[in-house]
Amino acid sequence: MSHSTISRAGCLARDAADPLAPLRECFDLPQGVIYLDGNSLGARPKAALARAQQVVAREWGVDLIKSWNKAGWFDMPKRLGDRLAPLIGARAGEVAVTDTTSLNLFKALAAALHLQAQGDTGQRRTIVTERSNFPTDIYMAEGLTEWLERGYRVRLVDSVDEIPAAVDGDCAVLMLTHVNYRTGYQHDMGLLTRHAHAQGALAVWDLAHSAGAVPVDLHAAQADFAVGCTYKYLNGGPGAPAFIWVPQRHQARFKHPLSGWWSHAQPFAMAPAFAACNGIGRALCGTQPVVSLALVECGLEIFEVTGMDALRAKSLALTDLFIELVESRCAAHPLELVTPREHARRGSQVSFTHPHGYAVMAALIARGVIGDYREPRIMRFGFTPLYTSFAEVWDAVEILKDILDNEAYDVAAERSAVT
Amino acid sequence: MSHSTISRAGCLARDAADPLAPLRECFDLPQGVIYLDGNSLGARPKAALARAQQVVAREWGVDLIKSWNKAGWFDMPKRLGDRLAPLIGARAGEVAVTDTTSLNLFKALAAALHLQAQGDTGQRRTIVTERSNFPTDIYMAEGLTEWLERGYRVRLVDSVDEIPAAVDGDCAVLMLTHVNYRTGYQHDMGLLTRHAHAQGALAVWDLAHSAGAVPVDLHAAQADFAVGCTYKYLNGGPGAPAFIWVPQRHQARFKHPLSGWWSHAQPFAMAPAFAACNGIGRALCGTQPVVSLALVECGLEIFEVTGMDALRAKSLALTDLFIELVESRCAAHPLELVTPREHARRGSQVSFTHPHGYAVMAALIARGVIGDYREPRIMRFGFTPLYTSFAEVWDAVEILKDILDNEAYDVAAERSAVT
């Protein structure tokens, strides 16, 4: 690998010149930690602690049941959806923050199959996705198709190159995760959506590793439905409710089996027959976990003082720097980059394989560099331009180099990674 | 109505002699409020504020991703389920706290239909329930049966008396809410479950207004599945995750379409094929809202210092007192009791109709007596023996009497009640 001319002083200089650097002050990050796992669990916005106290002490404790209206609890899924919308190229009234990514995907897939069944393409029976997709997406698609028992099935493809041919005359829905959780590979959403449409299929996108990480323009891509996660790059808090996007053009025919009372046109009329409301409310189901939901807002607020273009520029600079430093300073070691070098194909993470990836990552974590490990042999490093500095990238690579140079990792270490 | 010999001094004496009275200290309740709406949103345990701070500041903010293991986030649905189990006659490993009541009911109904389809009763096609059931239960059943498209349908009965006959040779599942949200009527769970079984049907119970409110023994009743709510009588916090009970005898064949990665046998193997785990984990789906989930524990802890028998005795004393005082002191007004007088048929709430029920309830709330209103004309008062005193019952009735005697309510008041 090439020799790098980058120095720690150079990284510090980049931080000094970085217009986004002050945003780190919006977060509480522990001392002595270089946190490169915001792609798994985003760091805590400082505002989240006060907000949690407000919701628990004041809204729940004092105002009690009145808070459903007074504190806006009941409208929160839509209100937060509207704040999230600009980050993914959605419009007001098209996004709800609710339930989990898995459940929202179930709704979106069911709605997509329903739409197809209404049209000329009603005989199509496959949901096409990648074998390398995040497993729960595949599981939910399997759960749906198996229960529908009308010949529906999930078709898994083994590489990106196979996707176009798999979207054939039997394909009802192309379901893809925009940025792969393991490799950081970013699909061309517009290209694949156009291809799906040209073949008569609908395109459903999972933005778990995209929202807040890379620019997304769902309308420009003409996507059909999308879902995603608020607890990764959006810093909404552990397991915070997920989101679902239903573009206005599909809302009137948006129909799914999880028809709970929050999607009823008149939820407090207590009518025994279901009648769907209009708009994005159709994607709601039951009563939402208010405290977790409220904290999502603290993460979204921070994005409003910057923009995805500036964040993307810094994200690419961080991931470029990390790749260059690892490849130059750790060149003696069997590390292999699995994340695309091409900017357009890269998310906001960098993954390297190492024969002892699990043990090396454990050593890194013990030294305060928090990344994570994914089967097989993949060390995953997430870069969050809101709070990651160039100097941290330098320091993380120096610690990695030290661990590798000194074989300071325990290959017998037990495997017990989570999320 | 009879003249009552009860006095406020008598109520104070009962409070002084009440062994449960000290438990009120476990809760933060606002000054100047008589809170009779714990059947909609339970009051805040004092411990919940510190716990929220701990989860947000320490577990999320400092330990970050490590908390999935270190703080037990990943196991929380099962751990909380085990703590909840004794309140409903369930065993360890049979309850999970997760998702929403609506979604858990969907899973339970799907699993029940699946079980039936495997057996001799595979041709049965109806889910029988009451028209007066909480609407979301009916909506979820409709959503499921409509999408299955195999002739399944929901059959609504108009009175309790019609239930036995409706559970006929076509009934696959009898789905009932144990205590009615509107009237407080409590079904005989054992009797109806035995009847369902005798007819070849399964019995699914919604315990939203039962768990923590009345003694429930699911095993004694030989119920098949149950779901319920943690944010009402269990005081888990606004919209806190719900629970689902799957008895051990049904777990190996428990199958539902919402097969997310949290129910996988090896969620971190990231295998593309779904393989269900053993045990109650099968009822899980996606990543849970940790902050809201964690607060559920603060509510459950309080139940561990008392027992459902003691709580039930006080609950009946409170509701008996309320009925007697309303009927004696407000006898001049057109109030009609819709909650059963018979103890065995009564939950932990009392509902009265009044021609201007909405306006009277609004006036009560303005005077600090927080109950709620439900269509049609029903004023609902929930009694929570953990924190409601006999003197509060007296005071609430005096305020109601004052409002009615002076017609101090605005019949033109806008209708905008929530939950």
Short mmCIF file of C-alpha atoms in Angstrom, two decimals, chain A:
data_model
loop_
_atom_site.label_atom_id
_atom_site.label_comp_id
_atom_site.label_asym_id
_atom_site.label_seq_id
_atom_site.Cartn_x
_atom_site.Cartn_y
_atom_site.Cartn_z
CA MET A 1 0.00 0.00 0.00
CA SER A 2 1.02 3.61 -0.57
CA HIS A 3 2.85 5.59 2.08
CA SER A 4 0.68 8.30 3.56
CA THR A 5 1.93 11.82 4.20
CA ILE A 6 -0.81 12.49 6.73
CA SER A 7 0.17 13.38 10.29
CA ARG A 8 -1.72 13.82 13.53
CA ALA A 9 -0.99 17.54 13.32
CA GLY A 10 -2.57 17.55 9.90
CA CYS A 11 -5.67 15.88 11.33
CA LEU A 12 -5.85 18.45 14.13
CA ALA A 13 -5.62 21.18 11.52
CA ARG A 14 -8.52 19.66 9.63
CA ASP A 15 -10.56 19.60 12.84
CA ALA A 16 -9.72 23.25 13.47
CA ALA A 17 -10.99 24.13 10.00
CA ASP A 18 -14.06 21.86 10.17
CA PRO A 19 -17.28 23.89 10.24
CA LEU A 20 -19.12 20.89 11.72
CA ALA A 21 -16.69 20.42 14.61
CA PRO A 22 -18.76 22.53 17.06
CA LEU A 23 -21.68 20.10 16.70
CA ARG A 24 -19.84 17.63 18.88
CA GLU A 25 -20.85 19.89 21.74
CA CYS A 26 -24.44 18.76 21.16
CA PHE A 27 -23.48 15.27 22.38
CA ASP A 28 -22.35 13.73 25.61
CA LEU A 29 -19.59 11.28 24.81
CA PRO A 30 -17.68 9.38 27.46
CA GLN A 31 -14.10 10.36 28.24
CA GLY A 32 -11.35 8.17 26.84
CA VAL A 33 -13.50 6.70 24.11
CA ILE A 34 -13.28 7.00 20.33
CA TYR A 35 -16.81 6.08 19.38
CA LEU A 36 -16.99 4.53 15.92
CA ASP A 37 -20.25 2.65 16.42
CA GLY A 38 -22.85 5.28 15.70
CA ASN A 39 -24.04 2.99 12.91
CA SER A 40 -25.23 0.60 15.61
CA LEU A 41 -26.27 2.95 18.42
CA GLY A 42 -25.93 6.70 17.98
CA ALA A 43 -24.39 8.74 20.80
CA ARG A 44 -26.59 10.62 23.25
CA PRO A 45 -27.59 14.18 22.44
CA LYS A 46 -27.10 16.29 25.56
CA ALA A 47 -30.69 17.48 25.24
CA ALA A 48 -32.00 13.94 25.68
CA LEU A 49 -31.42 13.87 29.44
CA ALA A 50 -33.45 16.98 30.12
CA ARG A 51 -36.11 15.84 27.70
CA ALA A 52 -36.38 12.45 29.44
CA GLN A 53 -36.78 14.24 32.77
CA GLN A 54 -39.42 16.52 31.30
CA VAL A 55 -41.45 13.65 29.87
CA VAL A 56 -41.18 11.45 32.95
CA ALA A 57 -41.44 14.04 35.72
CA ARG A 58 -43.69 16.67 34.21
CA GLU A 59 -45.68 15.20 31.33
CA TRP A 60 -46.28 11.77 32.86
CA GLY A 61 -45.92 12.55 36.56
CA VAL A 62 -47.83 15.83 36.81
CA ASP A 63 -50.02 16.24 33.75
CA LEU A 64 -50.75 12.53 33.46
CA ILE A 65 -53.49 11.68 30.99
CA LYS A 66 -53.79 15.31 29.84
CA SER A 67 -50.41 14.99 28.15
CA TRP A 68 -51.88 13.00 25.30
CA ASN A 69 -53.13 16.34 24.02
CA LYS A 70 -51.31 18.98 26.04
CA ALA A 71 -47.82 17.58 25.43
CA GLY A 72 -48.65 16.35 21.95
CA TRP A 73 -48.06 12.68 22.72
CA PHE A 74 -50.77 11.53 20.38
CA ASP A 75 -49.41 13.48 17.39
CA MET A 76 -45.78 12.66 18.04
CA PRO A 77 -45.38 9.94 15.38
CA LYS A 78 -46.43 12.41 12.68
CA ARG A 79 -44.72 15.45 14.15
CA LEU A 80 -41.39 13.62 14.37
CA GLY A 81 -41.99 12.21 10.90
CA ASP A 82 -42.28 15.73 9.54
CA ARG A 83 -38.99 16.69 11.18
CA LEU A 84 -37.28 13.61 9.80
CA ALA A 85 -38.71 13.99 6.29
CA PRO A 86 -36.15 16.48 4.87
CA LEU A 87 -33.30 14.07 5.67
CA ILE A 88 -34.68 11.50 3.23
CA GLY A 89 -36.25 13.64 0.54
CA ALA A 90 -39.75 13.11 1.87
CA ARG A 91 -42.51 15.68 2.22
CA ALA A 92 -44.53 16.71 5.24
CA GLY A 93 -47.27 14.22 6.00
CA GLU A 94 -45.40 11.31 4.45
CA VAL A 95 -43.36 9.94 7.38
CA ALA A 96 -44.38 8.44 10.72
CA VAL A 97 -42.04 7.51 13.55
CA THR A 98 -43.54 4.37 15.05
CA ASP A 99 -43.06 0.71 15.96
CA THR A 100 -39.88 -1.06 14.77
CA THR A 101 -38.09 -1.23 11.44
CA SER A 102 -39.11 -4.89 11.13
CA LEU A 103 -42.79 -4.09 11.65
CA ASN A 104 -42.72 -1.09 9.36
CA LEU A 105 -41.14 -3.22 6.66
CA PHE A 106 -43.93 -5.76 7.12
CA LYS A 107 -46.49 -3.00 6.60
CA ALA A 108 -44.69 -1.62 3.55
CA LEU A 109 -44.27 -5.04 1.93
CA ALA A 110 -47.88 -5.96 2.61
CA ALA A 111 -49.02 -2.65 1.13
CA ALA A 112 -46.78 -3.16 -1.92
CA LEU A 113 -48.16 -6.65 -2.54
CA HIS A 114 -51.67 -5.29 -2.09
CA LEU A 115 -51.03 -2.52 -4.64
CA GLN A 116 -49.65 -5.03 -7.10
CA ALA A 117 -52.56 -7.40 -6.58
CA GLN A 118 -54.94 -4.58 -7.55
CA GLY A 119 -53.19 -3.92 -10.85
CA ASP A 120 -52.26 -5.65 -14.08
CA THR A 121 -49.31 -7.17 -12.27
CA GLY A 122 -51.48 -9.12 -9.84
CA GLN A 123 -49.97 -12.47 -10.76
CA ARG A 124 -46.43 -11.56 -9.69
CA ARG A 125 -45.32 -13.60 -6.71
CA THR A 126 -41.71 -12.85 -5.73
CA ILE A 127 -40.13 -10.37 -3.37
CA VAL A 128 -36.56 -10.01 -4.59
CA THR A 129 -33.81 -9.10 -2.15
CA GLU A 130 -30.17 -9.81 -1.38
CA ARG A 131 -28.99 -12.76 0.67
CA SER A 132 -26.63 -10.25 2.31
CA ASN A 133 -29.50 -7.98 3.38
CA PHE A 134 -29.92 -7.43 7.11
CA PRO A 135 -31.53 -10.70 8.16
CA THR A 136 -34.64 -9.33 9.86
CA ASP A 137 -35.70 -7.80 6.54
CA ILE A 138 -35.58 -11.23 4.95
CA TYR A 139 -37.31 -12.83 7.93
CA MET A 140 -40.18 -10.36 7.83
CA ALA A 141 -40.62 -10.87 4.09
CA GLU A 142 -40.60 -14.64 4.64
CA GLY A 143 -43.13 -14.31 7.45
CA LEU A 144 -45.45 -12.28 5.26
CA THR A 145 -45.19 -14.41 2.14
CA GLU A 146 -45.49 -17.70 3.99
CA TRP A 147 -48.69 -16.61 5.73
CA LEU A 148 -50.28 -15.17 2.62
CA GLU A 149 -50.17 -18.69 1.15
CA ARG A 150 -50.89 -17.54 -2.37
CA GLY A 151 -47.66 -18.66 -3.92
CA TYR A 152 -45.72 -15.64 -2.75
CA ARG A 153 -42.07 -16.24 -2.02
CA VAL A 154 -38.82 -14.46 -1.25
CA ARG A 155 -36.07 -14.73 -3.85
CA LEU A 156 -32.55 -14.11 -2.61
CA VAL A 157 -29.80 -12.97 -4.95
CA ASP A 158 -26.13 -13.44 -4.17
CA SER A 159 -24.66 -10.29 -5.65
CA VAL A 160 -25.60 -6.81 -6.74
CA ASP A 161 -25.00 -7.80 -10.35
CA GLU A 162 -27.75 -10.40 -10.18
CA ILE A 163 -30.43 -7.95 -9.07
CA PRO A 164 -31.47 -6.64 -12.49
CA ALA A 165 -32.12 -10.09 -13.94
CA ALA A 166 -33.96 -11.24 -10.80
CA VAL A 167 -36.42 -8.37 -11.19
CA ASP A 168 -38.34 -10.26 -13.82
CA GLY A 169 -41.96 -10.75 -14.82
CA ASP A 170 -42.65 -12.62 -11.58
CA CYS A 171 -41.18 -9.93 -9.33
CA ALA A 172 -43.80 -7.98 -7.39
CA VAL A 173 -41.42 -6.10 -5.12
CA LEU A 174 -37.71 -5.30 -5.08
CA MET A 175 -36.81 -4.88 -1.41
CA LEU A 176 -33.33 -3.58 -0.68
CA THR A 177 -31.41 -2.03 2.15
CA HIS A 178 -29.88 1.10 0.67
CA VAL A 179 -26.57 0.84 2.57
CA ASN A 180 -25.47 -2.66 3.57
CA TYR A 181 -25.03 -3.08 7.32
CA ARG A 182 -21.93 -5.24 6.94
CA THR A 183 -19.98 -3.83 4.00
CA GLY A 184 -21.22 -0.26 3.84
CA TYR A 185 -22.03 -0.77 0.14
CA GLN A 186 -24.54 1.84 -1.07
CA HIS A 187 -26.97 0.92 -3.83
CA ASP A 188 -27.90 3.32 -6.60
CA MET A 189 -31.46 3.88 -5.42
CA GLY A 190 -32.61 5.80 -8.48
CA LEU A 191 -31.19 3.34 -10.98
CA LEU A 192 -32.57 0.25 -9.26
CA THR A 193 -35.96 1.83 -8.64
CA ARG A 194 -36.23 2.83 -12.31
CA HIS A 195 -35.30 -0.70 -13.30
CA ALA A 196 -37.90 -2.16 -10.95
CA HIS A 197 -40.58 0.12 -12.33
CA ALA A 198 -39.59 -0.66 -15.91
CA GLN A 199 -40.15 -4.33 -15.09
CA GLY A 200 -43.49 -3.67 -13.40
CA ALA A 201 -42.19 -4.14 -9.85
CA LEU A 202 -42.36 -1.79 -6.87
CA ALA A 203 -39.27 -0.73 -4.92
CA VAL A 204 -39.20 -0.80 -1.09
CA TRP A 205 -36.10 0.64 0.58
CA ASP A 206 -34.71 0.10 4.05
CA LEU A 207 -32.81 3.23 5.10
CA ALA A 208 -31.51 1.90 8.43
CA HIS A 209 -27.92 2.79 7.51
CA SER A 210 -28.81 5.75 5.29
CA ALA A 211 -31.02 8.16 7.21
CA GLY A 212 -28.72 10.80 8.66
CA ALA A 213 -25.71 9.01 7.15
CA VAL A 214 -25.92 9.73 3.42
CA PRO A 215 -28.07 12.05 1.33
CA VAL A 216 -31.31 10.32 0.37
CA ASP A 217 -33.93 11.71 -1.99
CA LEU A 218 -36.82 9.27 -2.07
CA HIS A 219 -38.92 11.42 -4.38
CA ALA A 220 -36.10 11.98 -6.85
CA ALA A 221 -35.55 8.22 -6.89
CA GLN A 222 -39.31 7.68 -7.27
CA ALA A 223 -39.17 5.02 -4.57
CA ASP A 224 -42.44 3.41 -3.54
CA PHE A 225 -42.06 2.84 0.20
CA ALA A 226 -39.25 3.19 2.71
CA VAL A 227 -38.55 2.33 6.32
CA GLY A 228 -35.64 3.03 8.61
CA CYS A 229 -34.14 3.33 12.01
CA THR A 230 -33.81 6.31 14.35
CA TYR A 231 -31.34 4.85 16.83
CA LYS A 232 -28.31 4.69 14.57
CA TYR A 233 -27.19 7.81 12.69
CA LEU A 234 -30.23 9.78 13.87
CA ASN A 235 -29.19 9.40 17.53
CA GLY A 236 -32.71 8.81 18.80
CA GLY A 237 -31.80 6.53 21.70
CA PRO A 238 -31.54 2.78 22.24
CA GLY A 239 -34.20 0.90 20.33
CA ALA A 240 -36.09 4.13 19.62
CA PRO A 241 -39.13 3.75 17.37
CA ALA A 242 -38.44 3.40 13.67
CA PHE A 243 -39.90 5.28 10.72
CA ILE A 244 -41.96 4.52 7.66
CA TRP A 245 -42.37 6.62 4.51
CA VAL A 246 -45.47 6.38 2.34
CA PRO A 247 -45.46 8.90 -0.51
CA GLN A 248 -48.63 10.84 -1.01
CA ARG A 249 -49.29 9.14 -4.31
CA HIS A 250 -49.64 5.75 -2.59
CA GLN A 251 -51.40 6.84 0.59
CA ALA A 252 -55.00 6.42 -0.56
CA ARG A 253 -54.33 2.76 -1.39
CA PHE A 254 -51.95 2.05 1.49
CA LYS A 255 -53.33 -1.03 3.23
CA HIS A 256 -51.70 -3.54 5.55
CA PRO A 257 -52.90 -6.18 8.03
CA LEU A 258 -51.70 -4.40 11.20
CA SER A 259 -54.79 -2.20 11.33
CA GLY A 260 -54.75 -0.97 14.91
CA TRP A 261 -56.79 1.84 16.38
CA TRP A 262 -54.13 4.52 15.83
CA SER A 263 -54.79 4.21 12.08
CA HIS A 264 -58.55 4.53 12.44
CA ALA A 265 -60.29 7.56 10.96
CA GLN A 266 -62.01 8.19 14.31
CA PRO A 267 -60.07 6.32 16.97
CA PHE A 268 -62.19 7.66 19.83
CA ALA A 269 -65.52 6.93 18.24
CA MET A 270 -64.77 3.36 19.37
CA ALA A 271 -66.57 1.90 16.38
CA PRO A 272 -66.40 -1.87 16.00
CA ALA A 273 -65.60 -1.65 12.26
CA PHE A 274 -62.20 -0.56 11.02
CA ALA A 275 -62.13 2.50 8.77
CA ALA A 276 -58.68 3.74 7.82
CA CYS A 277 -57.79 7.38 8.29
CA ASN A 278 -56.34 9.38 5.42
CA GLY A 279 -52.65 10.13 5.13
CA ILE A 280 -49.58 8.71 6.81
CA GLY A 281 -51.63 7.80 9.89
CA ARG A 282 -52.52 4.63 8.02
CA ALA A 283 -49.08 3.35 8.86
CA LEU A 284 -49.75 3.53 12.60
CA CYS A 285 -51.06 0.62 14.65
CA GLY A 286 -51.13 0.70 18.48
CA THR A 287 -50.20 3.07 21.30
CA GLN A 288 -46.55 4.15 21.09
CA PRO A 289 -43.83 4.14 23.77
CA VAL A 290 -43.92 7.84 24.54
CA VAL A 291 -40.69 8.24 26.51
CA SER A 292 -38.53 6.54 23.88
CA LEU A 293 -40.42 8.31 21.12
CA ALA A 294 -39.95 11.76 22.65
CA LEU A 295 -36.16 11.37 22.75
CA VAL A 296 -36.05 10.90 18.98
CA GLU A 297 -36.73 14.60 18.67
CA CYS A 298 -33.46 15.50 20.40
CA GLY A 299 -31.52 13.70 17.70
CA LEU A 300 -33.50 15.21 14.86
CA GLU A 301 -33.09 18.77 16.18
CA ILE A 302 -29.34 18.60 15.68
CA PHE A 303 -29.69 17.90 11.97
CA GLU A 304 -31.66 21.11 11.55
CA VAL A 305 -28.58 23.26 12.21
CA THR A 306 -26.65 21.63 9.37
CA GLY A 307 -27.45 19.78 6.14
CA MET A 308 -26.89 16.39 4.59
CA ASP A 309 -24.51 17.80 1.94
CA ALA A 310 -22.12 19.18 4.54
CA LEU A 311 -22.44 15.99 6.58
CA ARG A 312 -21.79 13.84 3.54
CA ALA A 313 -18.67 15.81 2.61
CA LYS A 314 -17.24 15.29 6.08
CA SER A 315 -18.35 11.66 6.19
CA LEU A 316 -16.45 10.92 2.98
CA ALA A 317 -13.42 12.82 4.25
CA LEU A 318 -13.48 10.75 7.46
CA THR A 319 -13.90 7.41 5.71
CA ASP A 320 -11.29 8.32 3.05
CA LEU A 321 -8.87 9.24 5.81
CA PHE A 322 -9.54 6.04 7.75
CA ILE A 323 -9.04 3.86 4.67
CA GLU A 324 -5.85 5.65 3.72
CA LEU A 325 -4.38 5.50 7.22
CA VAL A 326 -5.25 1.85 7.81
CA GLU A 327 -3.86 0.82 4.44
CA SER A 328 -0.67 2.81 4.87
CA ARG A 329 0.08 2.39 8.58
CA CYS A 330 -1.17 -1.19 8.98
CA ALA A 331 0.06 -2.37 5.58
CA ALA A 332 2.00 -5.22 7.14
CA HIS A 333 -1.17 -6.89 8.38
CA PRO A 334 -3.80 -9.01 6.61
CA LEU A 335 -6.55 -6.42 6.57
CA GLU A 336 -8.86 -6.35 3.59
CA LEU A 337 -11.19 -3.48 2.77
CA VAL A 338 -14.73 -4.66 2.01
CA THR A 339 -16.27 -1.20 1.77
CA PRO A 340 -16.33 0.38 -1.71
CA ARG A 341 -13.66 2.95 -2.45
CA GLU A 342 -16.00 4.67 -4.87
CA HIS A 343 -17.72 7.49 -3.03
CA ALA A 344 -21.10 6.98 -4.67
CA ARG A 345 -21.17 3.38 -3.52
CA ARG A 346 -20.04 4.01 0.06
CA GLY A 347 -22.14 4.64 3.15
CA SER A 348 -20.77 6.26 6.29
CA GLN A 349 -18.92 3.22 7.60
CA VAL A 350 -15.75 1.34 6.75
CA SER A 351 -15.37 -2.41 7.17
CA PHE A 352 -12.17 -4.41 7.06
CA THR A 353 -11.81 -8.14 7.37
CA HIS A 354 -9.02 -9.63 9.45
CA PRO A 355 -8.51 -13.36 10.13
CA HIS A 356 -8.90 -12.58 13.83
CA GLY A 357 -11.41 -9.80 13.35
CA TYR A 358 -13.37 -10.63 16.47
CA ALA A 359 -10.32 -10.68 18.71
CA VAL A 360 -8.81 -7.53 17.20
CA MET A 361 -12.11 -5.69 17.68
CA ALA A 362 -12.27 -6.87 21.29
CA ALA A 363 -8.76 -5.47 21.81
CA LEU A 364 -9.74 -2.19 20.19
CA ILE A 365 -12.78 -1.86 22.44
CA ALA A 366 -10.64 -2.60 25.50
CA ARG A 367 -8.41 0.29 24.39
CA GLY A 368 -11.40 2.62 24.03
CA VAL A 369 -11.91 2.41 20.27
CA ILE A 370 -15.55 1.30 19.98
CA GLY A 371 -16.36 -0.31 16.68
CA ASP A 372 -18.10 -3.63 16.32
CA TYR A 373 -17.80 -7.05 14.79
CA ARG A 374 -20.00 -8.79 12.26
CA GLU A 375 -19.74 -12.31 10.95
CA PRO A 376 -17.62 -13.31 9.11
CA ARG A 377 -14.34 -11.73 10.25
CA ILE A 378 -15.59 -8.18 9.66
CA MET A 379 -14.51 -5.23 11.81
CA ARG A 380 -17.01 -2.44 11.33
CA PHE A 381 -16.22 1.23 11.96
CA GLY A 382 -18.98 3.82 11.73
CA PHE A 383 -18.19 7.49 11.15
CA THR A 384 -20.61 10.09 12.35
CA PRO A 385 -19.68 13.56 11.07
CA LEU A 386 -21.79 15.15 13.80
CA TYR A 387 -19.35 14.06 16.49
CA THR A 388 -16.34 12.22 15.03
CA SER A 389 -13.13 14.22 14.57
CA PHE A 390 -10.23 13.72 12.16
CA ALA A 391 -7.83 13.42 15.10
CA GLU A 392 -9.96 10.57 16.45
CA VAL A 393 -9.57 8.77 13.15
CA TRP A 394 -5.79 9.17 13.46
CA ASP A 395 -5.77 7.96 17.05
CA ALA A 396 -8.01 4.99 16.28
CA VAL A 397 -5.69 3.82 13.53
CA GLU A 398 -2.64 4.24 15.75
CA ILE A 399 -4.26 2.04 18.39
CA LEU A 400 -5.20 -0.51 15.74
CA LYS A 401 -1.62 -0.46 14.45
CA ASP A 402 -0.26 -0.95 17.94
CA ILE A 403 -2.58 -3.90 18.58
CA LEU A 404 -1.68 -5.53 15.28
CA ASP A 405 2.07 -4.83 15.48
CA ASN A 406 2.20 -6.37 18.94
CA GLU A 407 -0.38 -9.10 18.32
CA ALA A 408 -2.08 -7.69 21.41
CA TYR A 409 -5.32 -9.57 20.92
CA ASP A 410 -6.70 -12.80 22.31
CA VAL A 411 -7.77 -15.16 19.56
CA ALA A 412 -9.49 -17.36 22.12
CA ALA A 413 -11.76 -14.49 23.13
CA GLU A 414 -15.33 -15.55 23.46
CA ARG A 415 -17.80 -14.35 20.85
CA SER A 416 -20.66 -12.56 22.46
CA ALA A 417 -21.13 -9.38 20.44
CA VAL A 418 -24.59 -7.85 20.41
CA THR A 419 -26.23 -5.62 17.76
#
